[in-house]
């Protein structure tokens, strides 16, 4: 049984009774909030309902799968979903009224970036050259004063002869990092040098980088930051989870959920894994189906899942392509170079710009308590995950990946 209510000028829809004035039918226009109850941060606290099946499915791998909707769904609710008017909100979150408010979507964003190392500076270069349509300006911050001076000097001298406007770059202090719409965390306390050519190089950085990311998460909490907190540093996906968790932890150590919302945190690491899989698919005919039918899921790390094809999924080929993709960074290290250019541009600049343009891209978003990489796009109502008819063998791989991500503390 579905019920409709009004609350503070908003239309609510629920499968159970709520203590609000009930109405007999949905309005034909305006946003509809599908409300549910579950512990805060156990999953997404707000998301667009783009498929009727989302009203009843358990969040997790099922959220990536096309599925039939529930029986007995009122036609007017189905029509509202098809029209893109329905957004889910967790009424059990202590700040549910903030979640009910329309999500902020500036036409152009102010972007601030922390740390101008190899990744940060390359990412910034890509954003300066390609992001003028969605970025108004960029702030840069680095503990090394000369690094910021260098890149302000260099980047603001990149200009086409026509004089077309590119986003201006300015040096900012750490206290100004959250005076904007998008914050890019590119900092790292430890990056293995080129002599390291084996093992999980990304996870080796987790301990030191976790505390660094957590310190900026607490800063975002203190500032009441409302924009996107984007993680580019390794290991991307566990760091995203640490950022979300620590921003919602009170100084006493208790979780009070007064920090970042789950939809504010996003990881940019999957883009390069998808690009590397495509690189190998262009070189080896066995993997060619990936270029038109394949997908990438999961983290920027060992638990990556590459599918050679959705319609013609081959588990053996997919696992072989996954292995090559995961270890591409080690191949670059064996050449004597750090693998940062492709990640900075494929995972960073290109994916972030697609995200800001509301186009399909690869990034990690919060799902069932972990940050899971998948193809998605940002709608006015939040993040829409691509839903496909995934074969059971692929679903099993995705579940294993989510379980392993959940086990990382």
mmCIF file of C-alpha atoms in Angstrom:
data_model
loop_
_atom_site.group_PDB
_atom_site.id
_atom_site.type_symbol
_atom_site.label_atom_id
_atom_site.label_comp_id
_atom_site.label_asym_id
_atom_site.label_seq_id
_atom_site.Cartn_x
_atom_site.Cartn_y
_atom_site.Cartn_z
ATOM 1 C CA UNK A 1 0.000 0.000 0.000
ATOM 2 C CA UNK A 2 1.411 3.370 -1.022
ATOM 3 C CA UNK A 3 0.569 6.587 0.811
ATOM 4 C CA UNK A 4 1.056 10.232 -0.178
ATOM 5 C CA UNK A 5 1.680 13.063 2.265
ATOM 6 C CA UNK A 6 2.613 16.719 2.424
ATOM 7 C CA UNK A 7 5.421 17.977 4.642
ATOM 8 C CA UNK A 8 6.768 21.518 4.699
ATOM 9 C CA UNK A 9 5.467 22.171 1.195
ATOM 10 C CA UNK A 10 6.906 18.920 -0.187
ATOM 11 C CA UNK A 11 5.178 15.814 -1.493
ATOM 12 C CA UNK A 12 6.154 12.571 0.205
ATOM 13 C CA UNK A 13 5.425 8.999 -0.815
ATOM 14 C CA UNK A 14 5.836 6.011 1.481
ATOM 15 C CA UNK A 15 5.014 2.312 1.685
ATOM 16 C CA UNK A 16 3.940 2.807 5.308
ATOM 17 C CA UNK A 17 2.108 5.273 7.499
ATOM 18 C CA UNK A 18 3.718 8.613 8.382
ATOM 19 C CA UNK A 19 2.587 11.257 10.923
ATOM 20 C CA UNK A 20 1.969 13.907 8.245
ATOM 21 C CA UNK A 21 -1.168 15.171 6.461
ATOM 22 C CA UNK A 22 -2.187 12.570 3.891
ATOM 23 C CA UNK A 23 -3.331 13.422 0.368
ATOM 24 C CA UNK A 24 -5.329 11.228 -1.980
ATOM 25 C CA UNK A 25 -3.209 11.562 -5.135
ATOM 26 C CA UNK A 26 0.186 12.701 -6.371
ATOM 27 C CA UNK A 27 0.417 16.167 -7.888
ATOM 28 C CA UNK A 28 1.041 16.026 -11.633
ATOM 29 C CA UNK A 29 4.108 18.251 -11.372
ATOM 30 C CA UNK A 30 6.934 18.859 -8.933
ATOM 31 C CA UNK A 31 9.354 16.619 -7.068
ATOM 32 C CA UNK A 32 8.129 13.559 -5.194
ATOM 33 C CA UNK A 33 10.213 12.342 -2.245
ATOM 34 C CA UNK A 34 10.124 8.591 -1.727
ATOM 35 C CA UNK A 35 10.948 8.273 1.982
ATOM 36 C CA UNK A 36 12.457 5.268 3.730
ATOM 37 C CA UNK A 37 14.106 4.438 7.061
ATOM 38 C CA UNK A 38 17.524 2.860 7.685
ATOM 39 C CA UNK A 39 20.542 3.684 9.874
ATOM 40 C CA UNK A 40 22.447 6.724 8.577
ATOM 41 C CA UNK A 41 25.402 5.913 6.299
ATOM 42 C CA UNK A 42 24.447 2.245 6.040
ATOM 43 C CA UNK A 43 23.745 3.124 2.411
ATOM 44 C CA UNK A 44 22.810 6.098 0.282
ATOM 45 C CA UNK A 45 20.754 8.666 2.160
ATOM 46 C CA UNK A 46 19.365 10.284 -0.966
ATOM 47 C CA UNK A 47 19.351 9.205 -4.612
ATOM 48 C CA UNK A 48 17.197 9.579 -7.740
ATOM 49 C CA UNK A 49 14.603 6.861 -8.247
ATOM 50 C CA UNK A 50 14.981 6.110 -11.952
ATOM 51 C CA UNK A 51 13.558 2.571 -11.919
ATOM 52 C CA UNK A 52 10.477 1.290 -10.028
ATOM 53 C CA UNK A 53 12.540 -1.677 -8.793
ATOM 54 C CA UNK A 54 14.542 0.720 -6.596
ATOM 55 C CA UNK A 55 11.525 1.144 -4.322
ATOM 56 C CA UNK A 56 11.815 -2.410 -2.983
ATOM 57 C CA UNK A 57 15.277 -3.802 -3.845
ATOM 58 C CA UNK A 58 18.033 -4.248 -1.286
ATOM 59 C CA UNK A 59 20.798 -1.747 -1.933
ATOM 60 C CA UNK A 60 24.013 -3.305 -3.187
ATOM 61 C CA UNK A 61 24.862 -5.258 -6.318
ATOM 62 C CA UNK A 62 21.140 -5.224 -7.133
ATOM 63 C CA UNK A 63 21.415 -1.443 -7.544
ATOM 64 C CA UNK A 64 23.553 -2.053 -10.642
ATOM 65 C CA UNK A 65 21.144 -4.565 -12.183
ATOM 66 C CA UNK A 66 18.102 -4.051 -14.375
ATOM 67 C CA UNK A 67 15.106 -5.733 -12.713
ATOM 68 C CA UNK A 68 11.305 -5.753 -12.917
ATOM 69 C CA UNK A 69 9.497 -3.329 -10.653
ATOM 70 C CA UNK A 70 7.216 -4.260 -7.748
ATOM 71 C CA UNK A 71 3.685 -5.438 -8.452
ATOM 72 C CA UNK A 72 0.778 -3.160 -7.654
ATOM 73 C CA UNK A 73 2.687 0.093 -8.103
ATOM 74 C CA UNK A 74 0.225 2.952 -8.746
ATOM 75 C CA UNK A 75 0.389 4.192 -12.314
ATOM 76 C CA UNK A 76 0.770 7.795 -11.197
ATOM 77 C CA UNK A 77 3.868 6.855 -9.170
ATOM 78 C CA UNK A 78 5.307 4.872 -12.076
ATOM 79 C CA UNK A 79 4.732 7.849 -14.368
ATOM 80 C CA UNK A 80 6.445 10.182 -11.900
ATOM 81 C CA UNK A 81 9.479 7.870 -11.807
ATOM 82 C CA UNK A 82 9.624 7.695 -15.603
ATOM 83 C CA UNK A 83 9.438 11.502 -15.725
ATOM 84 C CA UNK A 84 12.450 11.838 -13.405
ATOM 85 C CA UNK A 85 10.440 13.463 -10.623
ATOM 86 C CA UNK A 86 11.122 11.008 -7.783
ATOM 87 C CA UNK A 87 14.004 11.178 -5.312
ATOM 88 C CA UNK A 88 14.580 8.911 -2.323
ATOM 89 C CA UNK A 89 15.360 10.376 1.122
ATOM 90 C CA UNK A 90 16.233 8.602 4.364
ATOM 91 C CA UNK A 91 13.935 9.882 7.104
ATOM 92 C CA UNK A 92 16.086 8.144 9.725
ATOM 93 C CA UNK A 93 18.984 10.533 9.080
ATOM 94 C CA UNK A 94 19.067 13.176 11.846
ATOM 95 C CA UNK A 95 19.387 15.868 9.148
ATOM 96 C CA UNK A 96 16.660 14.536 6.886
ATOM 97 C CA UNK A 97 15.206 18.013 6.401
ATOM 98 C CA UNK A 98 18.480 19.109 4.792
ATOM 99 C CA UNK A 99 18.357 16.019 2.581
ATOM 100 C CA UNK A 100 14.860 16.976 1.457
ATOM 101 C CA UNK A 101 16.049 20.307 0.071
ATOM 102 C CA UNK A 102 16.864 20.436 -3.671
ATOM 103 C CA UNK A 103 20.472 19.469 -4.383
ATOM 104 C CA UNK A 104 22.713 22.455 -5.268
ATOM 105 C CA UNK A 105 23.739 22.537 -8.932
ATOM 106 C CA UNK A 106 25.703 25.655 -9.914
ATOM 107 C CA UNK A 107 26.042 26.269 -13.645
ATOM 108 C CA UNK A 108 29.794 26.712 -13.203
ATOM 109 C CA UNK A 109 31.799 25.599 -10.197
ATOM 110 C CA UNK A 110 34.592 27.059 -8.160
ATOM 111 C CA UNK A 111 37.145 24.245 -7.857
ATOM 112 C CA UNK A 112 39.898 24.043 -5.262
ATOM 113 C CA UNK A 113 42.745 21.526 -5.470
ATOM 114 C CA UNK A 114 45.095 20.367 -2.734
ATOM 115 C CA UNK A 115 48.646 19.222 -3.552
ATOM 116 C CA UNK A 116 50.482 19.905 -6.792
ATOM 117 C CA UNK A 117 52.554 16.773 -7.151
ATOM 118 C CA UNK A 118 52.707 14.713 -10.313
ATOM 119 C CA UNK A 119 49.002 13.820 -10.246
ATOM 120 C CA UNK A 120 47.671 17.130 -8.981
ATOM 121 C CA UNK A 121 49.579 19.293 -11.459
ATOM 122 C CA UNK A 122 48.717 17.069 -14.439
ATOM 123 C CA UNK A 123 45.062 16.978 -13.401
ATOM 124 C CA UNK A 124 45.041 20.746 -13.040
ATOM 125 C CA UNK A 125 46.506 21.162 -16.511
ATOM 126 C CA UNK A 126 43.712 19.038 -17.997
ATOM 127 C CA UNK A 127 41.026 20.968 -16.147
ATOM 128 C CA UNK A 128 42.451 24.329 -17.234
ATOM 129 C CA UNK A 129 42.543 23.287 -20.895
ATOM 130 C CA UNK A 130 39.208 21.481 -21.111
ATOM 131 C CA UNK A 131 36.981 22.734 -18.311
ATOM 132 C CA UNK A 132 36.058 26.309 -19.205
ATOM 133 C CA UNK A 133 32.421 25.398 -19.844
ATOM 134 C CA UNK A 134 31.820 24.117 -16.306
ATOM 135 C CA UNK A 135 34.598 25.644 -14.172
ATOM 136 C CA UNK A 136 34.573 29.332 -13.297
ATOM 137 C CA UNK A 137 37.913 29.444 -11.467
ATOM 138 C CA UNK A 138 40.412 27.226 -9.662
ATOM 139 C CA UNK A 139 42.235 27.622 -6.383
ATOM 140 C CA UNK A 140 45.495 25.741 -5.733
ATOM 141 C CA UNK A 141 47.148 24.908 -2.432
ATOM 142 C CA UNK A 142 50.381 23.113 -1.591
ATOM 143 C CA UNK A 143 52.563 23.005 1.517
ATOM 144 C CA UNK A 144 55.502 23.732 -0.775
ATOM 145 C CA UNK A 145 55.185 27.449 -1.496
ATOM 146 C CA UNK A 146 57.250 27.349 -4.676
ATOM 147 C CA UNK A 147 55.058 24.600 -6.144
ATOM 148 C CA UNK A 148 51.975 26.806 -5.932
ATOM 149 C CA UNK A 149 53.893 29.799 -7.268
ATOM 150 C CA UNK A 150 55.175 27.764 -10.196
ATOM 151 C CA UNK A 151 51.792 26.408 -11.255
ATOM 152 C CA UNK A 152 49.973 29.719 -10.884
ATOM 153 C CA UNK A 153 52.650 31.260 -13.093
ATOM 154 C CA UNK A 154 52.640 28.435 -15.664
ATOM 155 C CA UNK A 155 48.928 27.747 -15.971
ATOM 156 C CA UNK A 156 47.774 31.339 -16.269
ATOM 157 C CA UNK A 157 50.146 31.689 -19.239
ATOM 158 C CA UNK A 158 48.337 28.952 -21.167
ATOM 159 C CA UNK A 159 46.162 30.911 -23.546
ATOM 160 C CA UNK A 160 45.044 30.373 -27.171
ATOM 161 C CA UNK A 161 45.744 33.227 -29.628
ATOM 162 C CA UNK A 162 42.024 33.934 -29.881
ATOM 163 C CA UNK A 163 41.989 35.027 -26.259
ATOM 164 C CA UNK A 164 39.239 32.542 -25.351
ATOM 165 C CA UNK A 165 38.686 32.516 -21.616
ATOM 166 C CA UNK A 166 40.153 29.625 -19.623
ATOM 167 C CA UNK A 167 39.437 29.190 -15.893
ATOM 168 C CA UNK A 168 41.811 31.468 -13.975
ATOM 169 C CA UNK A 169 44.078 29.880 -11.353
ATOM 170 C CA UNK A 170 44.923 31.499 -8.022
ATOM 171 C CA UNK A 171 46.908 30.468 -4.958
ATOM 172 C CA UNK A 172 44.843 29.902 -1.818
ATOM 173 C CA UNK A 173 45.538 29.021 1.805
ATOM 174 C CA UNK A 174 44.443 25.751 3.458
ATOM 175 C CA UNK A 175 41.696 27.710 5.218
ATOM 176 C CA UNK A 176 40.182 28.571 1.821
ATOM 177 C CA UNK A 177 40.032 25.038 0.437
ATOM 178 C CA UNK A 178 36.351 24.646 1.272
ATOM 179 C CA UNK A 179 35.297 28.048 -0.076
ATOM 180 C CA UNK A 180 33.965 26.546 -3.280
ATOM 181 C CA UNK A 181 31.827 23.899 -4.934
ATOM 182 C CA UNK A 182 34.376 21.135 -5.646
ATOM 183 C CA UNK A 183 37.358 20.100 -3.531
ATOM 184 C CA UNK A 184 39.975 17.810 -5.117
ATOM 185 C CA UNK A 185 42.100 15.834 -2.673
ATOM 186 C CA UNK A 186 45.352 14.958 -4.479
ATOM 187 C CA UNK A 187 47.637 14.897 -1.450
ATOM 188 C CA UNK A 188 49.761 11.959 -0.364
ATOM 189 C CA UNK A 189 52.196 11.348 2.462
ATOM 190 C CA UNK A 190 53.805 8.388 0.723
ATOM 191 C CA UNK A 191 54.139 7.423 -2.931
ATOM 192 C CA UNK A 192 56.389 4.385 -3.573
ATOM 193 C CA UNK A 193 59.309 5.204 -5.849
ATOM 194 C CA UNK A 194 59.973 3.466 -9.155
ATOM 195 C CA UNK A 195 62.036 0.728 -7.497
ATOM 196 C CA UNK A 196 58.756 -0.748 -6.205
ATOM 197 C CA UNK A 197 57.536 -3.003 -9.015
ATOM 198 C CA UNK A 198 55.447 -5.590 -7.160
ATOM 199 C CA UNK A 199 52.599 -5.969 -4.689
ATOM 200 C CA UNK A 200 49.588 -3.745 -4.212
ATOM 201 C CA UNK A 201 51.290 -0.372 -4.535
ATOM 202 C CA UNK A 202 48.008 1.515 -4.080
ATOM 203 C CA UNK A 203 47.037 -0.082 -0.744
ATOM 204 C CA UNK A 204 50.603 0.387 0.550
ATOM 205 C CA UNK A 205 49.766 4.100 0.827
ATOM 206 C CA UNK A 206 46.561 3.641 2.834
ATOM 207 C CA UNK A 207 47.743 4.015 6.434
ATOM 208 C CA UNK A 208 49.469 7.380 6.047
ATOM 209 C CA UNK A 209 47.062 8.794 3.488
ATOM 210 C CA UNK A 210 43.995 7.809 5.535
ATOM 211 C CA UNK A 211 44.899 10.111 8.403
ATOM 212 C CA UNK A 212 45.753 12.933 5.986
ATOM 213 C CA UNK A 213 42.406 12.586 4.214
ATOM 214 C CA UNK A 214 40.600 12.358 7.561
ATOM 215 C CA UNK A 215 42.105 15.648 8.696
ATOM 216 C CA UNK A 216 40.603 17.419 5.676
ATOM 217 C CA UNK A 217 37.314 15.595 6.188
ATOM 218 C CA UNK A 218 37.154 17.072 9.681
ATOM 219 C CA UNK A 219 37.967 20.479 8.232
ATOM 220 C CA UNK A 220 35.063 20.108 5.781
ATOM 221 C CA UNK A 221 32.800 19.198 8.703
ATOM 222 C CA UNK A 222 33.890 22.241 10.711
ATOM 223 C CA UNK A 223 33.222 24.506 7.737
ATOM 224 C CA UNK A 224 29.777 23.019 7.042
ATOM 225 C CA UNK A 225 30.951 22.291 3.499
ATOM 226 C CA UNK A 226 28.112 21.761 0.995
ATOM 227 C CA UNK A 227 30.086 20.898 -2.157
ATOM 228 C CA UNK A 228 31.737 17.794 -3.598
ATOM 229 C CA UNK A 229 34.702 16.218 -1.796
ATOM 230 C CA UNK A 230 36.545 14.359 -4.570
ATOM 231 C CA UNK A 231 39.320 11.885 -3.768
ATOM 232 C CA UNK A 232 42.027 11.284 -6.381
ATOM 233 C CA UNK A 233 44.828 10.031 -4.103
ATOM 234 C CA UNK A 234 45.433 6.304 -3.632
ATOM 235 C CA UNK A 235 43.876 4.103 -2.508
ATOM 236 C CA UNK A 236 40.901 6.081 -3.812
ATOM 237 C CA UNK A 237 37.950 4.005 -2.651
ATOM 238 C CA UNK A 238 38.980 3.236 0.955
ATOM 239 C CA UNK A 239 39.996 6.875 1.367
ATOM 240 C CA UNK A 240 36.511 7.964 0.273
ATOM 241 C CA UNK A 241 35.003 5.809 2.990
ATOM 242 C CA UNK A 242 37.410 7.229 5.575
ATOM 243 C CA UNK A 243 36.502 10.780 4.523
ATOM 244 C CA UNK A 244 32.776 10.115 4.870
ATOM 245 C CA UNK A 245 33.140 8.317 8.203
ATOM 246 C CA UNK A 246 35.540 10.736 9.870
ATOM 247 C CA UNK A 247 33.601 13.818 8.779
ATOM 248 C CA UNK A 248 30.582 12.400 10.609
ATOM 249 C CA UNK A 249 32.453 11.614 13.810
ATOM 250 C CA UNK A 250 32.080 14.031 16.722
ATOM 251 C CA UNK A 251 35.203 15.204 18.626
ATOM 252 C CA UNK A 252 34.152 12.749 21.349
ATOM 253 C CA UNK A 253 34.605 9.889 18.898
ATOM 254 C CA UNK A 254 30.909 9.110 18.562
ATOM 255 C CA UNK A 255 29.152 9.149 15.202
ATOM 256 C CA UNK A 256 26.757 12.106 15.129
ATOM 257 C CA UNK A 257 26.175 12.389 11.337
ATOM 258 C CA UNK A 258 26.829 16.132 11.272
ATOM 259 C CA UNK A 259 29.433 16.001 8.529
ATOM 260 C CA UNK A 260 29.378 15.277 4.816
ATOM 261 C CA UNK A 261 26.425 13.511 3.242
ATOM 262 C CA UNK A 262 27.215 10.339 1.309
ATOM 263 C CA UNK A 263 26.369 11.970 -2.034
ATOM 264 C CA UNK A 264 29.000 14.670 -1.422
ATOM 265 C CA UNK A 265 31.946 12.254 -1.484
ATOM 266 C CA UNK A 266 33.155 10.743 -4.750
ATOM 267 C CA UNK A 267 36.259 8.857 -5.849
ATOM 268 C CA UNK A 268 38.041 9.270 -9.173
ATOM 269 C CA UNK A 269 40.101 6.167 -9.831
ATOM 270 C CA UNK A 270 38.020 3.907 -12.071
ATOM 271 C CA UNK A 271 38.385 6.015 -15.218
ATOM 272 C CA UNK A 272 41.965 4.956 -15.855
ATOM 273 C CA UNK A 273 41.139 1.304 -15.186
ATOM 274 C CA UNK A 274 38.454 1.477 -17.843
ATOM 275 C CA UNK A 275 40.928 3.204 -20.187
ATOM 276 C CA UNK A 276 43.619 0.600 -19.529
ATOM 277 C CA UNK A 277 41.185 -2.226 -20.254
ATOM 278 C CA UNK A 278 40.354 -0.492 -23.534
ATOM 279 C CA UNK A 279 44.089 -0.167 -24.292
ATOM 280 C CA UNK A 280 44.576 -3.915 -23.997
ATOM 281 C CA UNK A 281 41.330 -4.589 -25.878
ATOM 282 C CA UNK A 282 42.638 -2.612 -28.858
ATOM 283 C CA UNK A 283 45.851 -4.655 -28.870
ATOM 284 C CA UNK A 284 44.411 -8.143 -28.379
ATOM 285 C CA UNK A 285 41.462 -9.335 -30.530
ATOM 286 C CA UNK A 286 40.334 -11.667 -27.743
ATOM 287 C CA UNK A 287 39.265 -8.654 -25.719
ATOM 288 C CA UNK A 288 37.822 -6.580 -28.584
ATOM 289 C CA UNK A 289 34.237 -6.909 -27.335
ATOM 290 C CA UNK A 290 35.147 -4.725 -24.353
ATOM 291 C CA UNK A 291 35.403 -1.679 -26.607
ATOM 292 C CA UNK A 292 31.679 -1.753 -27.436
ATOM 293 C CA UNK A 293 30.075 -4.069 -24.865
ATOM 294 C CA UNK A 294 32.346 -4.086 -21.824
ATOM 295 C CA UNK A 295 32.126 -2.405 -18.444
ATOM 296 C CA UNK A 296 34.395 -1.729 -15.473
ATOM 297 C CA UNK A 297 33.385 -1.857 -11.819
ATOM 298 C CA UNK A 298 34.928 -1.584 -8.409
ATOM 299 C CA UNK A 299 38.030 0.108 -7.033
ATOM 300 C CA UNK A 300 41.238 1.516 -8.405
ATOM 301 C CA UNK A 301 43.024 -1.562 -7.124
ATOM 302 C CA UNK A 302 43.278 -5.339 -6.875
ATOM 303 C CA UNK A 303 39.535 -5.945 -6.492
ATOM 304 C CA UNK A 304 38.703 -4.333 -9.830
ATOM 305 C CA UNK A 305 36.093 -6.128 -11.959
ATOM 306 C CA UNK A 306 36.324 -5.907 -15.744
ATOM 307 C CA UNK A 307 33.561 -7.494 -17.832
ATOM 308 C CA UNK A 308 34.515 -8.236 -21.416
ATOM 309 C CA UNK A 309 30.834 -7.928 -22.388
ATOM 310 C CA UNK A 310 27.487 -7.682 -20.634
ATOM 311 C CA UNK A 311 25.462 -9.585 -23.248
ATOM 312 C CA UNK A 312 28.208 -12.141 -24.026
ATOM 313 C CA UNK A 313 30.015 -12.313 -20.732
ATOM 314 C CA UNK A 314 33.015 -14.657 -20.655
ATOM 315 C CA UNK A 315 34.278 -15.104 -17.110
ATOM 316 C CA UNK A 316 37.722 -16.402 -18.098
ATOM 317 C CA UNK A 317 38.423 -13.634 -20.613
ATOM 318 C CA UNK A 318 37.067 -11.016 -18.212
ATOM 319 C CA UNK A 319 39.327 -12.159 -15.394
ATOM 320 C CA UNK A 320 42.363 -12.194 -17.714
ATOM 321 C CA UNK A 321 41.630 -8.661 -18.914
ATOM 322 C CA UNK A 322 41.076 -7.604 -15.294
ATOM 323 C CA UNK A 323 44.496 -8.956 -14.283
ATOM 324 C CA UNK A 324 46.262 -7.103 -17.083
ATOM 325 C CA UNK A 325 44.439 -3.888 -16.237
ATOM 326 C CA UNK A 326 45.156 -4.083 -12.514
ATOM 327 C CA UNK A 327 48.871 -4.612 -13.076
ATOM 328 C CA UNK A 328 49.370 -2.023 -15.823
ATOM 329 C CA UNK A 329 50.812 0.359 -13.239
ATOM 330 C CA UNK A 330 53.528 -2.182 -12.419
ATOM 331 C CA UNK A 331 54.430 -2.439 -16.098
ATOM 332 C CA UNK A 332 55.052 1.315 -16.146
ATOM 333 C CA UNK A 333 57.160 1.059 -12.976
ATOM 334 C CA UNK A 334 59.270 -1.646 -14.597
ATOM 335 C CA UNK A 335 60.071 0.929 -17.307
ATOM 336 C CA UNK A 336 61.398 3.193 -14.560
ATOM 337 C CA UNK A 337 58.543 5.711 -14.472
ATOM 338 C CA UNK A 338 55.742 6.500 -12.047
ATOM 339 C CA UNK A 339 52.303 5.784 -13.577
ATOM 340 C CA UNK A 340 50.553 9.102 -13.035
ATOM 341 C CA UNK A 341 49.747 10.757 -16.393
ATOM 342 C CA UNK A 342 46.933 8.443 -17.485
ATOM 343 C CA UNK A 343 45.367 8.341 -13.977
ATOM 344 C CA UNK A 344 45.471 12.123 -13.639
ATOM 345 C CA UNK A 345 43.744 12.618 -16.988
ATOM 346 C CA UNK A 346 41.514 9.540 -17.462
ATOM 347 C CA UNK A 347 40.388 9.160 -13.845
ATOM 348 C CA UNK A 348 40.842 12.804 -12.946
ATOM 349 C CA UNK A 349 40.275 15.538 -15.499
ATOM 350 C CA UNK A 350 38.183 13.692 -18.099
ATOM 351 C CA UNK A 351 35.986 11.860 -15.602
ATOM 352 C CA UNK A 352 35.459 14.888 -13.375
ATOM 353 C CA UNK A 353 34.451 17.073 -16.306
ATOM 354 C CA UNK A 354 31.967 14.454 -17.520
ATOM 355 C CA UNK A 355 30.597 14.339 -13.989
ATOM 356 C CA UNK A 356 30.169 18.111 -13.859
ATOM 357 C CA UNK A 357 28.472 18.021 -17.273
ATOM 358 C CA UNK A 358 25.963 15.400 -16.020
ATOM 359 C CA UNK A 359 27.281 12.872 -18.519
ATOM 360 C CA UNK A 360 27.981 9.155 -18.063
ATOM 361 C CA UNK A 361 31.416 8.493 -16.617
ATOM 362 C CA UNK A 362 33.344 6.151 -14.316
ATOM 363 C CA UNK A 363 33.718 7.081 -10.638
ATOM 364 C CA UNK A 364 33.118 5.646 -7.180
ATOM 365 C CA UNK A 365 29.998 6.552 -5.231
ATOM 366 C CA UNK A 366 28.527 5.321 -1.965
ATOM 367 C CA UNK A 367 26.589 2.074 -2.156
ATOM 368 C CA UNK A 368 25.589 -0.241 0.687
ATOM 369 C CA UNK A 369 28.248 1.110 3.037
ATOM 370 C CA UNK A 370 31.233 1.171 0.645
ATOM 371 C CA UNK A 371 32.449 3.255 -2.259
ATOM 372 C CA UNK A 372 31.881 1.234 -5.408
ATOM 373 C CA UNK A 373 33.095 2.237 -8.842
ATOM 374 C CA UNK A 374 30.574 2.022 -11.663
ATOM 375 C CA UNK A 375 29.316 3.971 -14.635
ATOM 376 C CA UNK A 376 27.056 6.798 -13.431
ATOM 377 C CA UNK A 377 25.885 10.315 -14.087
ATOM 378 C CA UNK A 378 24.714 13.204 -11.928
ATOM 379 C CA UNK A 379 21.093 14.257 -12.408
ATOM 380 C CA UNK A 380 19.399 17.252 -10.761
ATOM 381 C CA UNK A 381 18.098 14.684 -8.238
ATOM 382 C CA UNK A 382 21.461 13.039 -7.529
ATOM 383 C CA UNK A 383 23.636 10.209 -8.798
ATOM 384 C CA UNK A 384 22.084 7.734 -11.208
ATOM 385 C CA UNK A 385 23.859 4.382 -11.425
ATOM 386 C CA UNK A 386 23.768 2.559 -14.739
ATOM 387 C CA UNK A 387 21.506 -0.500 -14.455
ATOM 388 C CA UNK A 388 22.188 -3.434 -16.779
ATOM 389 C CA UNK A 389 21.048 -7.073 -17.084
ATOM 390 C CA UNK A 390 24.144 -8.475 -15.397
ATOM 391 C CA UNK A 391 24.821 -12.244 -15.630
ATOM 392 C CA UNK A 392 25.015 -14.132 -12.321
ATOM 393 C CA UNK A 393 28.745 -14.867 -12.634
ATOM 394 C CA UNK A 394 29.433 -11.143 -12.926
ATOM 395 C CA UNK A 395 27.098 -10.340 -10.035
ATOM 396 C CA UNK A 396 29.007 -12.818 -7.888
ATOM 397 C CA UNK A 397 32.299 -11.080 -8.709
ATOM 398 C CA UNK A 398 30.790 -7.712 -7.815
ATOM 399 C CA UNK A 399 29.532 -9.036 -4.493
ATOM 400 C CA UNK A 400 32.983 -10.371 -3.650
ATOM 401 C CA UNK A 401 34.494 -6.972 -4.429
ATOM 402 C CA UNK A 402 31.973 -5.159 -2.242
ATOM 403 C CA UNK A 403 32.593 -7.583 0.628
ATOM 404 C CA UNK A 404 36.354 -7.042 0.392
ATOM 405 C CA UNK A 405 35.959 -3.261 0.296
ATOM 406 C CA UNK A 406 33.744 -3.485 3.381
ATOM 407 C CA UNK A 407 36.459 -5.429 5.233
ATOM 408 C CA UNK A 408 38.991 -2.574 4.882
ATOM 409 C CA UNK A 409 39.056 -0.602 8.114
#
